[in-house]
CSV table of C-alpha atoms in Angstrom, one decimal:
chain,number,residue,atom,x,y,z
A,160,UNK,CA,0.0,0.0,0.0
A,161,UNK,CA,2.8,2.3,0.9
A,162,UNK,CA,4.7,1.5,-2.3
A,163,UNK,CA,1.7,2.2,-4.5
A,164,UNK,CA,1.2,5.6,-2.8
A,165,UNK,CA,4.8,6.5,-3.3
A,166,UNK,CA,4.7,5.6,-7.0
A,167,UNK,CA,1.6,7.6,-7.6
A,168,UNK,CA,3.2,10.7,-6.0
A,169,UNK,CA,6.3,10.5,-8.3
A,170,UNK,CA,4.0,10.2,-11.3
A,171,UNK,CA,2.2,13.4,-10.2
A,172,UNK,CA,5.6,15.2,-10.1
A,173,UNK,CA,6.8,14.0,-13.5
A,174,UNK,CA,3.5,14.5,-15.3
A,175,UNK,CA,3.6,18.4,-15.5
A,176,UNK,CA,7.2,18.3,-16.9
A,177,UNK,CA,6.2,15.8,-19.5
A,178,UNK,CA,3.1,17.9,-20.4
A,179,UNK,CA,5.4,21.0,-20.9
A,180,UNK,CA,7.8,19.0,-23.1
A,181,UNK,CA,5.0,17.6,-25.2
A,182,UNK,CA,3.5,21.1,-25.6
A,183,UNK,CA,6.9,22.5,-26.7
A,184,UNK,CA,7.3,19.7,-29.2
A,185,UNK,CA,3.9,20.3,-30.6
A,186,UNK,CA,4.6,24.1,-30.8
A,187,UNK,CA,8.0,23.5,-32.5
A,188,UNK,CA,6.4,21.1,-34.9
A,189,UNK,CA,3.7,23.6,-35.9
A,190,UNK,CA,6.2,26.5,-36.2
A,191,UNK,CA,9.4,24.7,-37.5
A,192,UNK,CA,10.5,27.7,-39.7
A,193,UNK,CA,10.4,30.2,-36.8
A,194,UNK,CA,12.2,27.8,-34.4
A,195,UNK,CA,14.9,27.1,-37.0
A,196,UNK,CA,15.5,30.8,-37.6
A,197,UNK,CA,15.8,31.5,-33.9
A,198,UNK,CA,18.2,28.6,-33.5
A,199,UNK,CA,20.4,29.8,-36.3
A,200,UNK,CA,20.4,33.3,-34.9
A,201,UNK,CA,21.4,32.0,-31.5
A,202,UNK,CA,24.2,29.9,-33.0
A,203,UNK,CA,25.5,32.9,-35.0
A,204,UNK,CA,25.5,35.1,-31.9
A,205,UNK,CA,27.3,32.5,-29.8
A,206,UNK,CA,29.9,32.0,-32.6
A,207,UNK,CA,30.6,35.7,-33.0
A,208,UNK,CA,30.8,36.1,-29.3
A,209,UNK,CA,33.4,33.3,-29.0
A,210,UNK,CA,35.4,34.5,-32.0
A,211,UNK,CA,35.5,38.2,-30.8
A,212,UNK,CA,36.1,37.6,-27.1
A,213,UNK,CA,37.7,34.2,-27.1
A,214,UNK,CA,39.7,33.8,-30.3
A,215,UNK,CA,40.5,37.4,-31.0
A,216,UNK,CA,40.9,38.3,-27.4
A,217,UNK,CA,38.9,41.5,-27.6
A,218,UNK,CA,38.1,42.8,-24.1
A,219,UNK,CA,36.3,46.2,-24.1
A,220,UNK,CA,36.9,46.5,-20.3
A,221,UNK,CA,40.6,45.8,-20.5
A,222,UNK,CA,43.1,48.8,-20.1
A,223,UNK,CA,45.5,49.3,-23.0
A,224,UNK,CA,48.7,51.3,-23.6
A,225,UNK,CA,49.1,53.3,-26.8
A,226,UNK,CA,52.6,54.0,-28.2
A,227,UNK,CA,53.3,56.1,-31.3
A,228,UNK,CA,56.2,54.9,-33.4
A,229,UNK,CA,57.6,57.3,-36.0
A,230,UNK,CA,58.7,55.6,-39.3
A,231,UNK,CA,60.6,56.9,-42.3
A,232,UNK,CA,58.3,54.7,-44.5
A,233,UNK,CA,55.7,52.1,-43.9
A,234,UNK,CA,57.7,49.1,-45.0
A,235,UNK,CA,54.4,47.4,-45.8
A,236,UNK,CA,52.9,47.8,-42.3
A,237,UNK,CA,49.1,48.1,-42.2
A,238,UNK,CA,46.5,48.7,-39.5
A,239,UNK,CA,45.4,45.6,-37.6
A,240,UNK,CA,48.8,43.8,-37.9
A,241,UNK,CA,50.5,42.4,-34.9
A,242,UNK,CA,52.7,44.2,-32.4
A,243,UNK,CA,55.4,42.0,-30.8
A,244,UNK,CA,57.9,42.2,-28.0
A,245,UNK,CA,61.1,40.4,-29.1
A,246,UNK,CA,59.0,38.3,-31.5
A,247,UNK,CA,56.1,37.5,-29.1
A,248,UNK,CA,52.7,39.1,-30.0
A,249,UNK,CA,51.4,41.5,-27.4
A,250,UNK,CA,49.0,43.8,-29.3
A,251,UNK,CA,48.1,45.2,-32.7
A,252,UNK,CA,48.7,48.3,-34.9
A,253,UNK,CA,45.7,50.5,-34.4
A,254,UNK,CA,46.5,53.0,-37.2
A,255,UNK,CA,49.2,54.1,-39.6
A,256,UNK,CA,49.0,57.9,-40.3
A,257,UNK,CA,50.9,60.1,-42.6
A,258,UNK,CA,52.7,63.1,-41.1
A,259,UNK,CA,54.9,65.9,-42.4
A,260,UNK,CA,58.1,64.1,-41.6
A,261,UNK,CA,57.0,60.5,-42.6
A,262,UNK,CA,54.6,58.0,-41.0
A,263,UNK,CA,53.4,57.3,-37.4
A,264,UNK,CA,52.2,53.8,-36.5
A,265,UNK,CA,50.0,53.7,-33.4
A,266,UNK,CA,50.7,50.5,-31.4
A,267,UNK,CA,48.2,49.3,-28.9
A,268,UNK,CA,48.8,46.5,-26.4
A,269,UNK,CA,47.7,45.4,-22.9
A,270,UNK,CA,48.5,47.7,-20.1
A,271,UNK,CA,49.8,44.8,-18.1
A,272,UNK,CA,52.6,44.3,-20.6
A,273,UNK,CA,55.5,46.5,-19.7
A,274,UNK,CA,58.1,47.3,-22.5
A,275,UNK,CA,61.4,48.8,-21.3
A,276,UNK,CA,62.1,52.3,-22.8
A,277,UNK,CA,65.0,52.6,-25.3
A,278,UNK,CA,66.2,50.0,-27.7
A,279,UNK,CA,65.1,49.6,-31.3
A,280,UNK,CA,61.7,49.2,-33.0
A,281,UNK,CA,61.6,47.5,-36.4
A,282,UNK,CA,59.0,46.6,-39.0
A,283,UNK,CA,59.7,42.9,-39.9
A,284,UNK,CA,58.2,40.3,-42.1
A,285,UNK,CA,57.2,36.7,-41.4
A,286,UNK,CA,57.8,35.5,-44.9
A,287,UNK,CA,58.6,36.6,-48.4
A,288,UNK,CA,54.8,37.0,-49.0
A,289,UNK,CA,54.8,39.9,-46.5
A,290,UNK,CA,52.9,39.6,-43.2
A,291,UNK,CA,54.6,42.6,-41.6
A,292,UNK,CA,54.5,43.2,-37.9
A,293,UNK,CA,55.9,45.8,-35.5
A,294,UNK,CA,58.6,44.4,-33.2
A,295,UNK,CA,59.9,46.1,-30.1
A,296,UNK,CA,63.5,45.2,-29.3
A,297,UNK,CA,64.5,46.9,-26.0
A,298,UNK,CA,68.2,46.9,-25.0
A,299,UNK,CA,67.5,46.1,-21.4
A,300,UNK,CA,65.1,44.1,-19.2
A,301,UNK,CA,64.4,46.7,-16.4
A,302,UNK,CA,62.7,50.1,-16.2
A,303,UNK,CA,62.0,52.7,-17.0
A,304,UNK,CA,59.1,51.4,-19.2
A,305,UNK,CA,57.1,52.9,-22.0
A,306,UNK,CA,54.1,54.9,-20.7
A,307,UNK,CA,50.8,55.5,-22.4
A,308,UNK,CA,51.3,58.1,-25.2
A,309,UNK,CA,55.0,57.6,-25.5
A,310,UNK,CA,56.7,58.4,-28.8
A,311,UNK,CA,59.5,56.4,-30.4
A,312,UNK,CA,61.7,58.7,-32.6
A,313,UNK,CA,62.5,57.7,-36.2
A,314,UNK,CA,66.2,57.4,-35.3
A,315,UNK,CA,65.3,54.3,-33.2
A,316,UNK,CA,63.2,52.6,-35.9
A,317,UNK,CA,63.9,50.7,-39.1
A,318,UNK,CA,61.9,49.2,-41.9
A,319,UNK,CA,62.7,46.5,-44.5
A,320,UNK,CA,63.9,47.6,-47.9
A,321,UNK,CA,61.0,48.0,-50.3
A,322,UNK,CA,60.8,45.8,-53.3
A,323,UNK,CA,61.5,48.7,-55.7
A,324,UNK,CA,64.7,49.5,-53.9
A,325,UNK,CA,65.8,45.9,-54.0
A,326,UNK,CA,65.1,45.6,-57.7
A,327,UNK,CA,67.0,48.8,-58.4
A,328,UNK,CA,70.0,47.6,-56.4
A,329,UNK,CA,69.9,44.3,-58.3
A,330,UNK,CA,69.8,46.0,-61.6
A,331,UNK,CA,73.5,46.9,-61.5
A,332,UNK,CA,74.4,43.4,-60.5
A,333,UNK,CA,72.2,41.8,-63.2
A,334,UNK,CA,73.7,44.1,-65.8
A,335,UNK,CA,77.1,42.6,-65.2
A,336,UNK,CA,76.0,39.1,-65.8
A,337,UNK,CA,76.5,37.7,-69.3
A,338,UNK,CA,73.3,35.8,-70.3
A,339,UNK,CA,75.3,33.5,-72.6
A,340,UNK,CA,77.7,32.5,-69.9
A,341,UNK,CA,74.8,32.1,-67.4
A,342,UNK,CA,73.0,29.9,-69.9
A,343,UNK,CA,76.2,27.9,-70.3
A,344,UNK,CA,76.6,27.4,-66.6
A,345,UNK,CA,72.9,26.2,-66.3
A,346,UNK,CA,73.4,23.9,-69.2
A,347,UNK,CA,76.6,22.4,-67.6
A,348,UNK,CA,74.7,21.9,-64.3
A,349,UNK,CA,72.0,20.0,-66.1
A,350,UNK,CA,74.3,17.6,-67.9
A,351,UNK,CA,75.1,15.3,-65.1
A,352,UNK,CA,72.9,13.7,-62.4
A,353,UNK,CA,74.7,15.8,-59.7
A,354,UNK,CA,73.6,19.1,-61.3
A,355,UNK,CA,70.6,19.8,-58.9
A,356,UNK,CA,72.7,19.0,-55.9
A,357,UNK,CA,75.6,21.3,-57.0
A,358,UNK,CA,73.1,24.0,-57.8
A,359,UNK,CA,71.7,23.7,-54.3
A,360,UNK,CA,75.2,23.9,-52.8
A,361,UNK,CA,75.9,27.0,-54.8
A,362,UNK,CA,72.7,28.6,-53.6
A,363,UNK,CA,73.5,27.6,-50.0
A,364,UNK,CA,77.0,29.0,-50.2
A,365,UNK,CA,75.6,32.3,-51.6
A,366,UNK,CA,73.1,32.4,-48.8
A,367,UNK,CA,75.8,31.8,-46.2
A,368,UNK,CA,78.0,34.4,-47.8
A,369,UNK,CA,75.2,37.0,-47.8
A,370,UNK,CA,74.3,36.3,-44.1
A,371,UNK,CA,78.0,36.5,-43.1
A,372,UNK,CA,78.3,39.9,-44.9
A,373,UNK,CA,75.1,41.1,-43.3
A,374,UNK,CA,76.5,40.3,-39.8
A,375,UNK,CA,79.5,42.6,-40.6
A,376,UNK,CA,77.6,45.2,-42.6
A,377,UNK,CA,79.4,48.3,-41.2
A,378,UNK,CA,82.8,46.7,-41.8
A,379,UNK,CA,81.8,45.6,-45.3
A,380,UNK,CA,80.6,49.1,-46.2
A,381,UNK,CA,83.8,50.6,-44.8
A,382,UNK,CA,85.8,48.1,-46.8
A,383,UNK,CA,84.0,49.0,-50.0
A,384,UNK,CA,84.5,52.7,-49.5
A,385,UNK,CA,88.2,52.2,-48.8
A,386,UNK,CA,88.5,49.9,-51.8
A,387,UNK,CA,87.0,52.6,-53.9
A,388,UNK,CA,89.7,55.0,-52.8
A,389,UNK,CA,92.4,52.4,-53.5
A,390,UNK,CA,91.0,51.5,-56.9
A,391,UNK,CA,90.7,55.2,-57.8
A,392,UNK,CA,94.4,55.7,-56.9
A,393,UNK,CA,95.3,52.6,-58.9
A,394,UNK,CA,93.4,54.0,-61.9
A,395,UNK,CA,95.2,57.3,-61.6
A,396,UNK,CA,98.5,55.5,-61.6
A,397,UNK,CA,97.6,53.5,-64.7
A,398,UNK,CA,100.3,55.0,-67.0
A,399,UNK,CA,102.9,54.4,-64.4
A,400,UNK,CA,101.7,50.8,-63.8
A,401,UNK,CA,101.9,50.2,-67.5
A,402,UNK,CA,105.5,51.4,-67.6
A,403,UNK,CA,106.3,49.2,-64.6
A,404,UNK,CA,104.8,46.3,-66.4
A,405,UNK,CA,106.9,47.0,-69.5
A,406,UNK,CA,110.0,47.3,-67.4
A,407,UNK,CA,109.1,44.1,-65.5
A,408,UNK,CA,108.7,42.3,-68.8
A,409,UNK,CA,112.1,43.4,-69.9
A,410,UNK,CA,113.6,42.3,-66.5
A,411,UNK,CA,111.9,38.9,-66.8
A,412,UNK,CA,113.1,38.4,-70.3
A,413,UNK,CA,116.6,39.2,-69.2
A,414,UNK,CA,116.2,36.8,-66.3
A,415,UNK,CA,115.0,34.1,-68.7
A,416,UNK,CA,118.2,34.6,-70.6
A,417,UNK,CA,120.2,34.0,-67.4
A,418,UNK,CA,118.3,30.8,-66.6
A,419,UNK,CA,121.4,28.7,-66.7
A,420,UNK,CA,123.2,31.1,-64.3
A,421,UNK,CA,120.3,31.0,-61.9
A,422,UNK,CA,120.3,27.2,-62.0
A,423,UNK,CA,124.0,27.2,-61.2
A,424,UNK,CA,123.4,29.6,-58.3
A,425,UNK,CA,120.6,27.5,-56.9
A,426,UNK,CA,122.7,24.4,-57.2
A,427,UNK,CA,125.7,26.1,-55.4
A,428,UNK,CA,123.6,27.7,-52.7
A,429,UNK,CA,123.1,24.6,-50.5
A,430,UNK,CA,126.9,24.0,-50.4
A,431,UNK,CA,127.5,27.7,-49.6
A,432,UNK,CA,124.9,27.6,-46.8
A,433,UNK,CA,126.5,24.5,-45.4
A,434,UNK,CA,129.8,26.3,-45.4
A,435,UNK,CA,128.3,29.3,-43.7
A,436,UNK,CA,126.7,27.0,-41.1
A,437,UNK,CA,130.0,25.4,-40.5
A,438,UNK,CA,131.7,28.8,-40.0
A,439,UNK,CA,129.1,29.9,-37.6
A,440,UNK,CA,129.4,26.6,-35.7
A,441,UNK,CA,133.2,26.9,-35.5
A,442,UNK,CA,133.0,30.5,-34.3
A,443,UNK,CA,130.1,30.0,-31.9
A,444,UNK,CA,132.2,30.7,-28.8
A,445,UNK,CA,133.2,34.1,-30.1
A,446,UNK,CA,129.9,34.9,-31.8
A,447,UNK,CA,128.6,36.8,-28.8
A,448,UNK,CA,131.7,39.0,-28.8
A,449,UNK,CA,131.3,39.5,-32.5
A,450,UNK,CA,127.7,40.5,-32.1
A,451,UNK,CA,128.7,42.9,-29.4
A,452,UNK,CA,131.3,44.5,-31.7
A,453,UNK,CA,128.7,44.7,-34.4
A,454,UNK,CA,126.4,46.5,-31.9
A,455,UNK,CA,129.2,49.0,-31.3
A,456,UNK,CA,129.6,49.5,-35.1
A,457,UNK,CA,125.9,49.9,-35.5
A,458,UNK,CA,125.7,52.6,-32.8
A,459,UNK,CA,128.6,54.5,-34.3
A,460,UNK,CA,127.1,54.2,-37.8
A,461,UNK,CA,123.7,55.4,-36.5
A,462,UNK,CA,125.1,58.7,-35.1
A,463,UNK,CA,126.9,59.2,-38.4
A,464,UNK,CA,124.0,58.8,-40.7
A,465,UNK,CA,124.1,62.5,-41.7
A,466,UNK,CA,127.7,62.0,-42.9
A,467,UNK,CA,126.8,58.9,-44.9
A,468,UNK,CA,123.9,60.7,-46.5
A,469,UNK,CA,126.1,63.7,-47.4
A,470,UNK,CA,128.7,61.3,-48.9
A,471,UNK,CA,126.3,59.2,-50.9
A,472,UNK,CA,123.6,61.8,-51.7
A,473,UNK,CA,125.3,65.3,-51.4
A,474,UNK,CA,123.1,68.3,-51.1
A,475,UNK,CA,125.3,70.3,-53.4
A,476,UNK,CA,124.1,68.5,-56.5
A,477,UNK,CA,121.4,66.2,-57.6
A,478,UNK,CA,121.8,62.4,-57.6
A,479,UNK,CA,124.2,60.2,-55.6
A,480,UNK,CA,127.9,59.8,-55.6
A,481,UNK,CA,127.8,56.3,-57.0
A,482,UNK,CA,125.4,57.4,-59.6
A,483,UNK,CA,127.7,60.3,-60.6
A,484,UNK,CA,130.6,57.9,-60.9
A,485,UNK,CA,128.5,55.5,-63.0
A,486,UNK,CA,127.2,58.2,-65.3
A,487,UNK,CA,130.3,60.3,-65.7
A,488,UNK,CA,133.1,57.7,-65.5
A,489,UNK,CA,131.6,54.7,-67.1
A,490,UNK,CA,129.9,55.2,-70.5
A,491,UNK,CA,130.2,54.4,-74.2
A,492,UNK,CA,131.6,51.0,-73.3
A,493,UNK,CA,134.6,52.3,-71.3
A,494,UNK,CA,135.9,54.0,-68.2
A,495,UNK,CA,136.7,57.7,-68.8
A,496,UNK,CA,138.7,60.1,-66.8
A,497,UNK,CA,139.3,63.8,-67.0
A,498,UNK,CA,142.8,65.3,-66.7
A,499,UNK,CA,143.1,69.0,-66.0
A,500,UNK,CA,146.3,70.8,-66.5
A,501,UNK,CA,145.2,73.9,-64.6
A,502,UNK,CA,146.9,74.4,-61.2
A,503,UNK,CA,144.9,73.4,-58.1
A,504,UNK,CA,145.2,74.4,-54.5
A,505,UNK,CA,147.8,72.4,-52.7
A,506,UNK,CA,148.3,71.6,-49.1
A,507,UNK,CA,151.7,71.4,-47.3
A,508,UNK,CA,151.2,69.1,-44.3
A,509,UNK,CA,153.3,70.4,-41.4
A,510,UNK,CA,155.3,67.2,-40.8
A,511,UNK,CA,159.1,66.5,-40.8
A,512,UNK,CA,160.5,65.5,-44.2
A,513,UNK,CA,162.3,62.1,-44.4
A,514,UNK,CA,165.2,61.1,-46.6
A,515,UNK,CA,163.6,59.8,-49.8
A,516,UNK,CA,166.5,57.3,-50.3
A,517,UNK,CA,165.6,55.3,-47.2
A,518,UNK,CA,164.1,52.0,-48.3
A,519,UNK,CA,162.1,51.4,-45.1
A,520,UNK,CA,158.4,52.0,-44.5
A,521,UNK,CA,157.9,54.8,-42.1
A,522,UNK,CA,155.0,54.8,-39.6
A,523,UNK,CA,152.2,57.0,-40.8
A,524,UNK,CA,151.3,60.2,-39.0
A,525,UNK,CA,147.9,60.1,-37.2
A,526,UNK,CA,146.9,63.7,-37.8
A,527,UNK,CA,147.4,64.9,-41.4
A,528,UNK,CA,144.8,67.6,-41.5
A,529,UNK,CA,145.4,70.4,-44.0
A,530,UNK,CA,146.2,73.6,-42.1
A,531,UNK,CA,144.5,75.8,-44.8
A,532,UNK,CA,141.3,77.3,-43.3
A,533,UNK,CA,140.1,78.7,-46.6
A,534,UNK,CA,136.4,77.5,-46.8
A,535,UNK,CA,136.7,77.3,-50.6
A,536,UNK,CA,139.4,74.6,-50.3
A,537,UNK,CA,138.7,71.0,-49.4
A,538,UNK,CA,135.0,71.6,-48.9
A,539,UNK,CA,134.5,67.9,-49.2
A,540,UNK,CA,137.2,67.1,-46.6
A,541,UNK,CA,136.8,65.4,-43.2
A,542,UNK,CA,136.8,68.8,-41.5
A,543,UNK,CA,133.5,69.7,-43.1
A,544,UNK,CA,131.8,66.3,-42.8
A,545,UNK,CA,128.7,66.2,-40.6
A,546,UNK,CA,129.4,64.5,-37.3
A,547,UNK,CA,127.5,63.9,-34.0
A,548,UNK,CA,127.1,67.0,-31.8
A,549,UNK,CA,130.0,67.6,-29.5
A,550,UNK,CA,132.4,65.2,-31.3
A,551,UNK,CA,135.9,66.4,-31.9
A,552,UNK,CA,137.2,66.7,-35.5
A,553,UNK,CA,139.3,63.5,-35.9
A,554,UNK,CA,141.6,65.2,-38.5
A,555,UNK,CA,142.7,67.9,-36.1
A,556,UNK,CA,145.5,66.8,-33.7
A,557,UNK,CA,145.0,67.4,-29.9
A,558,UNK,CA,147.4,69.9,-28.4
A,559,UNK,CA,150.9,68.3,-28.1
A,560,UNK,CA,150.2,65.4,-30.4
A,561,UNK,CA,150.7,67.1,-33.8
A,562,UNK,CA,153.5,64.7,-34.7
A,563,UNK,CA,151.9,61.5,-33.3
A,564,UNK,CA,152.5,58.4,-35.4
A,565,UNK,CA,150.8,55.0,-35.6
A,566,UNK,CA,151.8,52.1,-33.4
A,567,UNK,CA,154.6,50.0,-34.8
A,568,UNK,CA,153.6,46.8,-36.5
A,569,UNK,CA,154.1,43.9,-34.1
A,570,UNK,CA,156.7,41.3,-35.1
A,571,UNK,CA,155.3,37.8,-35.2
A,572,UNK,CA,157.1,34.6,-34.4
A,573,UNK,CA,157.6,33.9,-38.1
A,574,UNK,CA,159.2,37.2,-39.0
A,575,UNK,CA,162.2,39.2,-37.9
A,576,UNK,CA,163.4,42.8,-38.7
A,577,UNK,CA,165.9,43.5,-41.4
A,578,UNK,CA,168.8,46.0,-40.9
A,579,UNK,CA,169.4,48.6,-43.5
A,580,UNK,CA,172.3,47.8,-45.7
A,581,UNK,CA,172.1,50.4,-48.5
A,582,UNK,CA,174.0,53.6,-49.1
A,583,UNK,CA,173.9,56.3,-46.5
A,584,UNK,CA,170.7,58.3,-46.7
A,585,UNK,CA,170.8,61.8,-47.8
A,586,UNK,CA,168.9,64.7,-46.3
A,587,UNK,CA,166.1,66.2,-48.3
A,588,UNK,CA,166.7,69.6,-49.9
A,589,UNK,CA,166.0,72.6,-47.8
């Protein structure tokens, strides 16, 4: 009895719901067109709502930050395209406006995204088909950050090269390519089965070369500018280079004629070097002392460079001393000398006279300077030679040493002095 009452109570609760569902079904059946229209409208509204607020992320209540970016040109950037922070999308381009100095792109992004001030802003492309976007590339991670209404100057922005500029730049390169030779290269690549692979390697190598040059673009531009200066200088020196080439050709022809001599020299060089090596090895104990002496010689020669220059390249006339000897004394297949019968200034050295009949070798005097102080006589003498500051004239005897003579020649163990056995010497004429 209790179970039957409970079942009848449940039926009374379900019956109204079933009646409503049956009535709704009958209503929908009678008005199928209206119900279908309402269903489609609701589906459209729900889809648009999901697309706008879900997929596109439009939030009318969200706070945004607007930054104005000054550009020299658009670079293909259009309103509605993405705004990225180091390649990550954070907003969109609200507008691209024309100004007196160029363009201004208005970037809008979520106020919760903080972009450090400074750095660089570039218009980039996702592919060759375009798909430009505005990318912020800050040079630090901390503040200060860009505020709402901030302006990025054009000096801190860049845009990709437009297609017309790229084609214009390629025009000069393409003009230097010979179509016939290019067709020949393509034909050769297509002859063998490895042609496609080789062509791919050539393209990969060109891509690597271009990317490497792009990474050192400032240095490459500087190199090209310097090369232009160098090549201009070489072009100006063209006539001289042609003469050098002609002279070099003559020298090489002469060298070709001496080929046998060069071969002999090359063949004798190893033996000569071996001999030099043996000499150095035999004198290795005294080599340090020899180098020390050469150092002294080098120091003395260094302070007397003006004297050497005056001797080899005198300032009184053009050319060098050796050149003058070669030009004036050696010509026309012979050695020529000039004999002048006119009297010349003489110098009487103030030294004692010896008997001319003595058959010995007297010791030479150390100081044999001409006592004549006339500046027009012996202007090329040792007295007028350039010397280091403060150095005494070596040709002038110190006080009390006017008659000083050289040291006697030492007598070795294999020699002995000879006594004079000739006639008595006579005194020189007074």
